Short mmCIF file of C-alpha atoms and ligand atoms in Angstrom, two decimals:
data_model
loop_
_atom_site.label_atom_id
_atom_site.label_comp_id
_atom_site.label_asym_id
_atom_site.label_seq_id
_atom_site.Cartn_x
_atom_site.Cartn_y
_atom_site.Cartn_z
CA UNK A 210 -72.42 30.99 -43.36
CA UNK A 211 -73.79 27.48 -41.77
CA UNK A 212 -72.44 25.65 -38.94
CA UNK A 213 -71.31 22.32 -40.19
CA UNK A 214 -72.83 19.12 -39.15
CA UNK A 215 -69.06 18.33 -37.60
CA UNK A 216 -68.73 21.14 -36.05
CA UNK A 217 -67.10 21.65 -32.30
CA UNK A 218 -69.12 23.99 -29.70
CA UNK A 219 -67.57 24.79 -26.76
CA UNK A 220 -70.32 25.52 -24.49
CA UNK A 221 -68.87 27.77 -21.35
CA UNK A 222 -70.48 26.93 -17.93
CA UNK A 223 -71.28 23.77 -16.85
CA UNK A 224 -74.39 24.37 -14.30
CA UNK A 225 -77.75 23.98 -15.36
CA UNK A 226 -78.06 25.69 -18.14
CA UNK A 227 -74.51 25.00 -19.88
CA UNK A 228 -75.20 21.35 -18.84
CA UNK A 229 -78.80 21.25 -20.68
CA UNK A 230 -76.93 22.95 -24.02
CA UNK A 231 -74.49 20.53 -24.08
CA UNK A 232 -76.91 17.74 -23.77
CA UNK A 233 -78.95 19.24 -26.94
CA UNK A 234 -75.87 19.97 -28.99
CA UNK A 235 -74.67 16.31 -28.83
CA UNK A 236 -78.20 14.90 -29.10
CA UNK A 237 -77.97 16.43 -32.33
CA UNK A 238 -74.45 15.10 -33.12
CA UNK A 239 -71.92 18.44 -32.90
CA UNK A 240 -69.19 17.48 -30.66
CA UNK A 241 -69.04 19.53 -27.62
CA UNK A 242 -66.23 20.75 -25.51
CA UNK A 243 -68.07 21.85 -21.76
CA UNK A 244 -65.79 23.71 -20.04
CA UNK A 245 -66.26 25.61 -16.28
CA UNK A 246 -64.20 27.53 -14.19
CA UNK A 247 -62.60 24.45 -12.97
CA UNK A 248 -61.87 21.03 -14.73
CA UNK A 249 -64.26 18.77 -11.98
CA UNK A 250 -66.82 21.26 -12.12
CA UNK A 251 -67.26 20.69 -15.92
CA UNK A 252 -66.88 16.95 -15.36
CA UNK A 253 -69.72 17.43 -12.69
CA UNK A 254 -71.74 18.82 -15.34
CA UNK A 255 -71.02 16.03 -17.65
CA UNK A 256 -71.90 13.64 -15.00
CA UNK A 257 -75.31 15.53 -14.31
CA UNK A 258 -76.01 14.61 -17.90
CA UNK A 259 -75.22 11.07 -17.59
CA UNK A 260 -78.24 10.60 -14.89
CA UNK A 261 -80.21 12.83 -17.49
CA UNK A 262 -79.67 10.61 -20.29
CA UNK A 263 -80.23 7.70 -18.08
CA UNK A 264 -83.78 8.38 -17.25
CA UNK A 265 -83.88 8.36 -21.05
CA UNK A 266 -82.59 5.25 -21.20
CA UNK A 267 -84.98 4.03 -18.50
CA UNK A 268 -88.16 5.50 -19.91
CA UNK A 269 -86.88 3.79 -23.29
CA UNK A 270 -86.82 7.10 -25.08
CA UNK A 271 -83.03 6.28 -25.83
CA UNK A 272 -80.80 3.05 -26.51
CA UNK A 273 -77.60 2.19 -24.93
CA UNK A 274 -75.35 2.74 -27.62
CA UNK A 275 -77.39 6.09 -28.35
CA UNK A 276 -76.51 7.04 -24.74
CA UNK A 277 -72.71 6.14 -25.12
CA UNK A 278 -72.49 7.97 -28.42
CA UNK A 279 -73.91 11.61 -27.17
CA UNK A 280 -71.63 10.97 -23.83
CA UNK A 281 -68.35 10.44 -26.19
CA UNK A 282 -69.49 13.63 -28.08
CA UNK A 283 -69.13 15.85 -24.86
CA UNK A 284 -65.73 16.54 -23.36
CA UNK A 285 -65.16 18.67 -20.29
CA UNK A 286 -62.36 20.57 -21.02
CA UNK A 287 -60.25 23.59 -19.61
CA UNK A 288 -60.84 27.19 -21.66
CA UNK A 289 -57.47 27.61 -23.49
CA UNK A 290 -57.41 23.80 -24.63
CA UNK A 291 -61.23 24.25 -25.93
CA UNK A 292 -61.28 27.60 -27.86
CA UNK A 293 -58.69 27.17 -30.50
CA UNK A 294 -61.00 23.77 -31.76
CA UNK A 295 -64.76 26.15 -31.47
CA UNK A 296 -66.68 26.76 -34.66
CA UNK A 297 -68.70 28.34 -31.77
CA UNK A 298 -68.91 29.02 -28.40
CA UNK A 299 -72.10 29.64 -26.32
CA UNK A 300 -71.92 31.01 -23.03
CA UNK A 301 -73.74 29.87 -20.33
CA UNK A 302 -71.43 30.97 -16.83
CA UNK A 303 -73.13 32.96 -14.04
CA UNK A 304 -75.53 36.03 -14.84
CA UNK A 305 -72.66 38.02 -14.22
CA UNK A 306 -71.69 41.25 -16.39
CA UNK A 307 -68.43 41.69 -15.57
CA UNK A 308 -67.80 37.44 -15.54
CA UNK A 309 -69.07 37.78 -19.48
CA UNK A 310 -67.31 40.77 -20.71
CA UNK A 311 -64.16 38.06 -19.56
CA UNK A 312 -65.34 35.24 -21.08
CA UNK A 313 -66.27 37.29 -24.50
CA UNK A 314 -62.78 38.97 -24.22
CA UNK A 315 -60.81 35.59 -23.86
CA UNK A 316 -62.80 34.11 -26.30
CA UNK A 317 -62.31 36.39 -28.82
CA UNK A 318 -58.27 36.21 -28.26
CA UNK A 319 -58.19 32.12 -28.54
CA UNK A 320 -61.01 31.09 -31.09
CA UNK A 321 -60.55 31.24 -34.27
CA UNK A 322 -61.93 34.44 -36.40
CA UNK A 323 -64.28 32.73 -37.63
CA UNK A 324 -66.07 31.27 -34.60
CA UNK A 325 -69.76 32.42 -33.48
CA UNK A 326 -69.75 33.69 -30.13
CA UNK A 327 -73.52 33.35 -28.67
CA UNK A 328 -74.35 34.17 -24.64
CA UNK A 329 -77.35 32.76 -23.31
CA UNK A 330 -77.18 35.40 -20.96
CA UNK A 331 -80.86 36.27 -19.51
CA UNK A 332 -81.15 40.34 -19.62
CA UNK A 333 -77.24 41.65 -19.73
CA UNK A 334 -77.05 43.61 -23.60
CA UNK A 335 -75.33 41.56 -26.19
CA UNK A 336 -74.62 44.74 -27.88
CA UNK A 337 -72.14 45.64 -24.55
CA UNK A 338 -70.58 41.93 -24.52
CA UNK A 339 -69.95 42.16 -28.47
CA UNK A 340 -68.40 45.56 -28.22
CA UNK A 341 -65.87 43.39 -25.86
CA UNK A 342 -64.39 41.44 -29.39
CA UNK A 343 -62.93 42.69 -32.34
CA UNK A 344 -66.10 40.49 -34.13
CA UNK A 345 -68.85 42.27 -32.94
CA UNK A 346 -70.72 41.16 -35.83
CA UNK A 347 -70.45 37.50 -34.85
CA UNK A 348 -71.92 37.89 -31.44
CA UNK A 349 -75.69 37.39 -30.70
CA UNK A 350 -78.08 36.18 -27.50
CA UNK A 351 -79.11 32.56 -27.66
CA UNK A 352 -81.49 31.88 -25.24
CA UNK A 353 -82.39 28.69 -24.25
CA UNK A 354 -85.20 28.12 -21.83
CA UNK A 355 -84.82 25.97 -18.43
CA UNK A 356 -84.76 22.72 -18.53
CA UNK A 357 -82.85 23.21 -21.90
CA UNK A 358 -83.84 19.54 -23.10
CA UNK A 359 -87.41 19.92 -22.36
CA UNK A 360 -88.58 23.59 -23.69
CA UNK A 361 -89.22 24.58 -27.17
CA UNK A 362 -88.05 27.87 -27.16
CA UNK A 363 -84.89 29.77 -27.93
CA UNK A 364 -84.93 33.34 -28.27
CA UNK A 365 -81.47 35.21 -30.40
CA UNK A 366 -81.08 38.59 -29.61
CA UNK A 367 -79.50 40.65 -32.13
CA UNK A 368 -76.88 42.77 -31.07
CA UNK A 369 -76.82 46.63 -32.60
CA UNK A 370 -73.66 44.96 -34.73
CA UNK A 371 -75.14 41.03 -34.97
CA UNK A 372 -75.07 40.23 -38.44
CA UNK A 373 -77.78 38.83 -40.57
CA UNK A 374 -74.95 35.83 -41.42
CA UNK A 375 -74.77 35.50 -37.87
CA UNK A 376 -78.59 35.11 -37.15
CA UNK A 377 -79.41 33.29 -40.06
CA UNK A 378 -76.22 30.31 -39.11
CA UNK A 379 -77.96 30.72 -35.14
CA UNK A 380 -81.54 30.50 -36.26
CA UNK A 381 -80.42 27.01 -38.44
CA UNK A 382 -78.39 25.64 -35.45
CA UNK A 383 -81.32 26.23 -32.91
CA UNK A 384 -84.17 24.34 -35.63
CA UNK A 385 -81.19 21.53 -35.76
CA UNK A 386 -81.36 21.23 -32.03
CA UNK A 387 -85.50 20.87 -32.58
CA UNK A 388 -85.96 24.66 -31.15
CA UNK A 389 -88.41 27.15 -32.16
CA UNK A 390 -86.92 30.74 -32.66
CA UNK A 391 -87.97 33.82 -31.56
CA UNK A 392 -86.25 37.34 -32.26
CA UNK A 393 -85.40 39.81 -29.64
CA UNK A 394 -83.83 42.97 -30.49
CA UNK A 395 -81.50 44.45 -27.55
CA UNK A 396 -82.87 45.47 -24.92
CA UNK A 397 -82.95 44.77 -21.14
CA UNK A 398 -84.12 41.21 -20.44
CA UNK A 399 -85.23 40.97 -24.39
CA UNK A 400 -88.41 39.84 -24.43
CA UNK A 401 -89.22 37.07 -22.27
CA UNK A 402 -87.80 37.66 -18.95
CA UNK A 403 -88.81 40.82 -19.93
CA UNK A 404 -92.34 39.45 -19.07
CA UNK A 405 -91.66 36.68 -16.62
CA UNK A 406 -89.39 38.78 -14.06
CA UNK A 407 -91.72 41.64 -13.02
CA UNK A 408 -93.86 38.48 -12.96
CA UNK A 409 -91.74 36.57 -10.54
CA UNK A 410 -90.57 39.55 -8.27
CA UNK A 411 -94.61 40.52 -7.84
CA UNK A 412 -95.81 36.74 -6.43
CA UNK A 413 -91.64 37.89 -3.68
CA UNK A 414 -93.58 40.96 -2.70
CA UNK A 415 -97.10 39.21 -2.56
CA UNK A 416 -95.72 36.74 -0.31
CA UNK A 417 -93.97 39.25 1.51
CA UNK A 418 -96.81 41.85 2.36
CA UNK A 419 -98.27 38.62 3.74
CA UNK A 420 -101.30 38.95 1.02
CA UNK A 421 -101.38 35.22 1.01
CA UNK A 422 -99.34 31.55 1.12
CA UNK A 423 -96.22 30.38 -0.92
CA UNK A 424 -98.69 27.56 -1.62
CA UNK A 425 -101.52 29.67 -2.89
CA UNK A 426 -99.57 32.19 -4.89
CA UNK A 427 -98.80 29.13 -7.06
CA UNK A 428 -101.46 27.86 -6.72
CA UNK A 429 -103.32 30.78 -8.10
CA UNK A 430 -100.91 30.96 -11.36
CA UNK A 431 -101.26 27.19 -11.89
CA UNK A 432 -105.15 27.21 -11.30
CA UNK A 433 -106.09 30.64 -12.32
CA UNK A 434 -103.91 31.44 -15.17
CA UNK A 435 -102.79 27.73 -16.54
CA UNK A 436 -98.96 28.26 -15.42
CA UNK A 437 -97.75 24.67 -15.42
CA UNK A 438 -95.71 26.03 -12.21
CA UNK A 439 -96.31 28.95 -10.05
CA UNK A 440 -94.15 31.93 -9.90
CA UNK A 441 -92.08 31.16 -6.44
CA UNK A 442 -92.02 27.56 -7.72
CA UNK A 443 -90.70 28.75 -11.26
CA UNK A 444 -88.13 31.44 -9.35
CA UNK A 445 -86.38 28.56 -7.36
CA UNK A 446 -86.29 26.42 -10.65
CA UNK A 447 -84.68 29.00 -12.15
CA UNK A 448 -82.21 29.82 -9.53
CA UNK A 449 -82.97 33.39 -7.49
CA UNK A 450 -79.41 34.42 -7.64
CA UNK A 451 -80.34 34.22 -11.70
CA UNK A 452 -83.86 36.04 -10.83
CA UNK A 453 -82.19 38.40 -8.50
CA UNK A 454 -78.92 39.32 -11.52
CA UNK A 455 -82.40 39.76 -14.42
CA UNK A 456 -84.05 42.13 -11.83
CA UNK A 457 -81.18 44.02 -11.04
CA UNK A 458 -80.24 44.38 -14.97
CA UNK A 459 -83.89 45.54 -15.64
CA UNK A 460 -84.02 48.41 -12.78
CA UNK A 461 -80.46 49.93 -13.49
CA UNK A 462 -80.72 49.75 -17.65
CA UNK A 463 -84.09 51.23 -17.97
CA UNK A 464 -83.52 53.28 -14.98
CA UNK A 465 -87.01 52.63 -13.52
CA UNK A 466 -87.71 51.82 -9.91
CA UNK A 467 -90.42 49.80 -11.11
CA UNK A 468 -88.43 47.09 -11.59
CA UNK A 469 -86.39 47.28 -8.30
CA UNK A 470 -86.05 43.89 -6.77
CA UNK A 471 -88.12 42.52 -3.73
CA UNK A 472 -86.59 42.53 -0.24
CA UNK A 473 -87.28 38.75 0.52
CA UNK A 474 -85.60 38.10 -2.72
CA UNK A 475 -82.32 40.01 -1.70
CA UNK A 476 -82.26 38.55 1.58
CA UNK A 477 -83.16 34.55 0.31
CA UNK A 478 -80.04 35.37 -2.04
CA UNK A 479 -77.87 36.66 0.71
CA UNK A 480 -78.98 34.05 3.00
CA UNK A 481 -77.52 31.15 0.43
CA UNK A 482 -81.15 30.17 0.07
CA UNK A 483 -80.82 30.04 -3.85
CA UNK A 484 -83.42 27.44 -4.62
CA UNK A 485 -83.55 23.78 -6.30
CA UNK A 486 -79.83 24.25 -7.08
CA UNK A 487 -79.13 24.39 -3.11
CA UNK A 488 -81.86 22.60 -2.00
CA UNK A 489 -83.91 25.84 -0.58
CA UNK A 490 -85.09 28.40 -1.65
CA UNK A 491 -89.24 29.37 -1.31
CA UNK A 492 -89.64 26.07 -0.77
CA UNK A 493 -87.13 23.09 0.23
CA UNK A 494 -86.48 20.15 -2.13
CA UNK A 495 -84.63 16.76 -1.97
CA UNK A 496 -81.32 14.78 -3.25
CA UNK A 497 -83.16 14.64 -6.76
CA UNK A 498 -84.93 17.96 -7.02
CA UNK A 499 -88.38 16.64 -5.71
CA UNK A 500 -89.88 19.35 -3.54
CA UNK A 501 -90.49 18.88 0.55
CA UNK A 502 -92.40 21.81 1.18
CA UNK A 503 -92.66 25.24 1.99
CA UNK A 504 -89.33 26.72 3.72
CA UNK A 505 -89.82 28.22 6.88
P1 NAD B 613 -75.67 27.98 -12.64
O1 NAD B 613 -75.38 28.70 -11.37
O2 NAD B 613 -76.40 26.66 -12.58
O3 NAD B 613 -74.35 27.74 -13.49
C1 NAD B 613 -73.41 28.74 -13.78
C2 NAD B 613 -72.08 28.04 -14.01
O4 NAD B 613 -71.14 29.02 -14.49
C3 NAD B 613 -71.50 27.41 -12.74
O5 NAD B 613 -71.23 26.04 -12.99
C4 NAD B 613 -70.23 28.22 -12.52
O6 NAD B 613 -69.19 27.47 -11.93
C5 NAD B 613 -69.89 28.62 -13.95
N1 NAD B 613 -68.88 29.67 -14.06
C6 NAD B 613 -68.66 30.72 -13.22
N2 NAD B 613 -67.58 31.42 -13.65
C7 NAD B 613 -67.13 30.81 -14.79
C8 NAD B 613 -66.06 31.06 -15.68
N3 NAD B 613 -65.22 32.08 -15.52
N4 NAD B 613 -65.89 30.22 -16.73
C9 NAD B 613 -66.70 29.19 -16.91
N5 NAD B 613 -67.74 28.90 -16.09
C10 NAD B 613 -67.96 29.71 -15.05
O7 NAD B 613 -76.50 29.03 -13.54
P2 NAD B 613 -77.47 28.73 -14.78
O8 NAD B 613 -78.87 28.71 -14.28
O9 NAD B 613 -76.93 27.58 -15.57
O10 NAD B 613 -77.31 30.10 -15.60
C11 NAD B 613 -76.25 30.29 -16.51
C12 NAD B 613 -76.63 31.38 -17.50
O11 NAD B 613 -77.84 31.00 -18.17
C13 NAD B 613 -76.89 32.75 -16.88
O12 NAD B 613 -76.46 33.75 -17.76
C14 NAD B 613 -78.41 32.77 -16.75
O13 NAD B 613 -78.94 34.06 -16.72
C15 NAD B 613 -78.80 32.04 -18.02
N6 NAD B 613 -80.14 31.42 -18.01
C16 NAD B 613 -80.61 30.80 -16.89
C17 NAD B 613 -81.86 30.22 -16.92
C18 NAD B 613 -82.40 29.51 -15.71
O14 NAD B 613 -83.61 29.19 -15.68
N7 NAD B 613 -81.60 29.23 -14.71
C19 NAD B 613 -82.63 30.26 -18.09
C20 NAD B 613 -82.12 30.88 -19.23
C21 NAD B 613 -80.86 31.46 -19.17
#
């Protein structure tokens, strides 16, 4: 089982993730349906890669006709048009259990029985969103890394019922997009926010306890370890409401309070304060993402 070279993804979520997978997927010629919770929010997205494709453009990495050929591959489109075309969906919508097991239940009613079905879900079990469809076997984690068109990395988490047919058509699809593949099996935040989140929610209680700056906390990482960005740098890149969601999955499924989330980090969330995406988060950034300086 191989995904053709014509085939359709419908990529579900338009933010930045589902934005930066839609991107790659028509880079690499599939035609891609993007499709949000509402029609202008998936157009949004689509617009977000038109500035993204003309920096390209500017920094002569891409042609114009190159530019207008991936944007005519990618069509925002409403759920129930785009499933019935899918040779595979990946879902990219909020880090949201419940939000998935809906998703992974309406796609499984309106795509075809054949269609993949990947999340690219950052810690919530695959094995629990498969058991959602009557093709459990055709589910799996695909896990991009953020900014999707930059990093090299995708992770697939098998599922207790992913099939080998299933990882082997996933593993091909990701090397077409110009990924390299690592294997997770299923387990709470797989294996690299596995790593990074402990990671991220140490520098929140760092900074908290007052045991030294925003500034120097990433400043150690980048200086002292070789991070190309510091932890509370890389946490509002990522989005904290997505840092917060991985946290919370990692304390309740292993059941270990080691994992419980930092205070600041509840209360940044609460507060709105959700990073680059909103302009604030640990540290307060521009129209175009470029960062101001510490929030206060
Ligand atoms: P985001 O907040 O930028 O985007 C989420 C999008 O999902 C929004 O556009 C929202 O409108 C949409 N959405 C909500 N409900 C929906 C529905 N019912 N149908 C369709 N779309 C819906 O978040 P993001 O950073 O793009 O994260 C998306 C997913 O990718 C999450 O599962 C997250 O854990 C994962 N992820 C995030 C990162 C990261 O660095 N941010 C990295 C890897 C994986």
């Amino acid at each position: 089982m191989q995904l053709s070279d014509n085939a359709t993804i419908c990529v579900i979520g338009a933010g930045q993730m589902g934005a930066g997978i839609a991107q790659v997927c028509a880079q690499a010629g599939y035609t891609v349906l993007l499709v949000d919770a509402a029609l202008e929010r998936a157009a949004a997205g689509k617009a977000g890669i038109e500035k993204q494709l003309n920096r390209l453009l500017e920094k002569g990495k891409l042609d114009a006709a190159g530019r207008a050929a991936i944007l005519a591959r990618i069509e925002p489109a409403g759920a129930e048009q785009a499933y019935p075309h899918a040779d595979l969906v990946i879902e990219a919508a909020s880090e949201n259990r419940e939000l998935k097991f809906a998703i992974f239940e309406q796609a499984d009613a309106l795509t075809k029985p054949t269609a993949l079905l990947a999340s690219n879900t950052s810690s919530i079990s695959i094995t629990a969103l498969a058991a959602r469809t009557k093709r459990p076997e055709r589910v799996i984690g695909m896990h991009f890394m953020n900014p999707v068109p930059i990093m090299k990395l995708v992770e697939l988490v098998r599922g207790l019922q992913t099939s080998e047919a299933t990882l082997n058509a996933i593993r091909s699809l990701a090397e077409a997009l110009n990924k390299t593949v690592i294997v997770s099996a299923d387990r709470p935040g797989f294996l690299v926010n596995r790593i990074l989140i402990p990671f991220l929610n140490e520098a929140c209680l760092a900074l908290d306890e007052g045991t030294g700056s925003a500034e120097d906390i990433d400043r150690g990482a980048r200086l002292g370890l070789n991070h190309p960005l510091g932890p509370l740098e890389l946490a509002d890149l990522i989005g904290l409401d997505t840092v917060l969601a991985i946290a919370r999955v990692l304390e309740q499924d292993f059941g270990d309070p080691k994992y419980r989330p930092a205070v600041l980090l509840k209360n940044l969330v609460a507060a709105g304060f959700l990073g680059k995406k909103t302009k604030r988060g640990f540290y307060t950034y521009d129209d175009n993402g470029a960062k101001l300086g510490r929030a206060t």
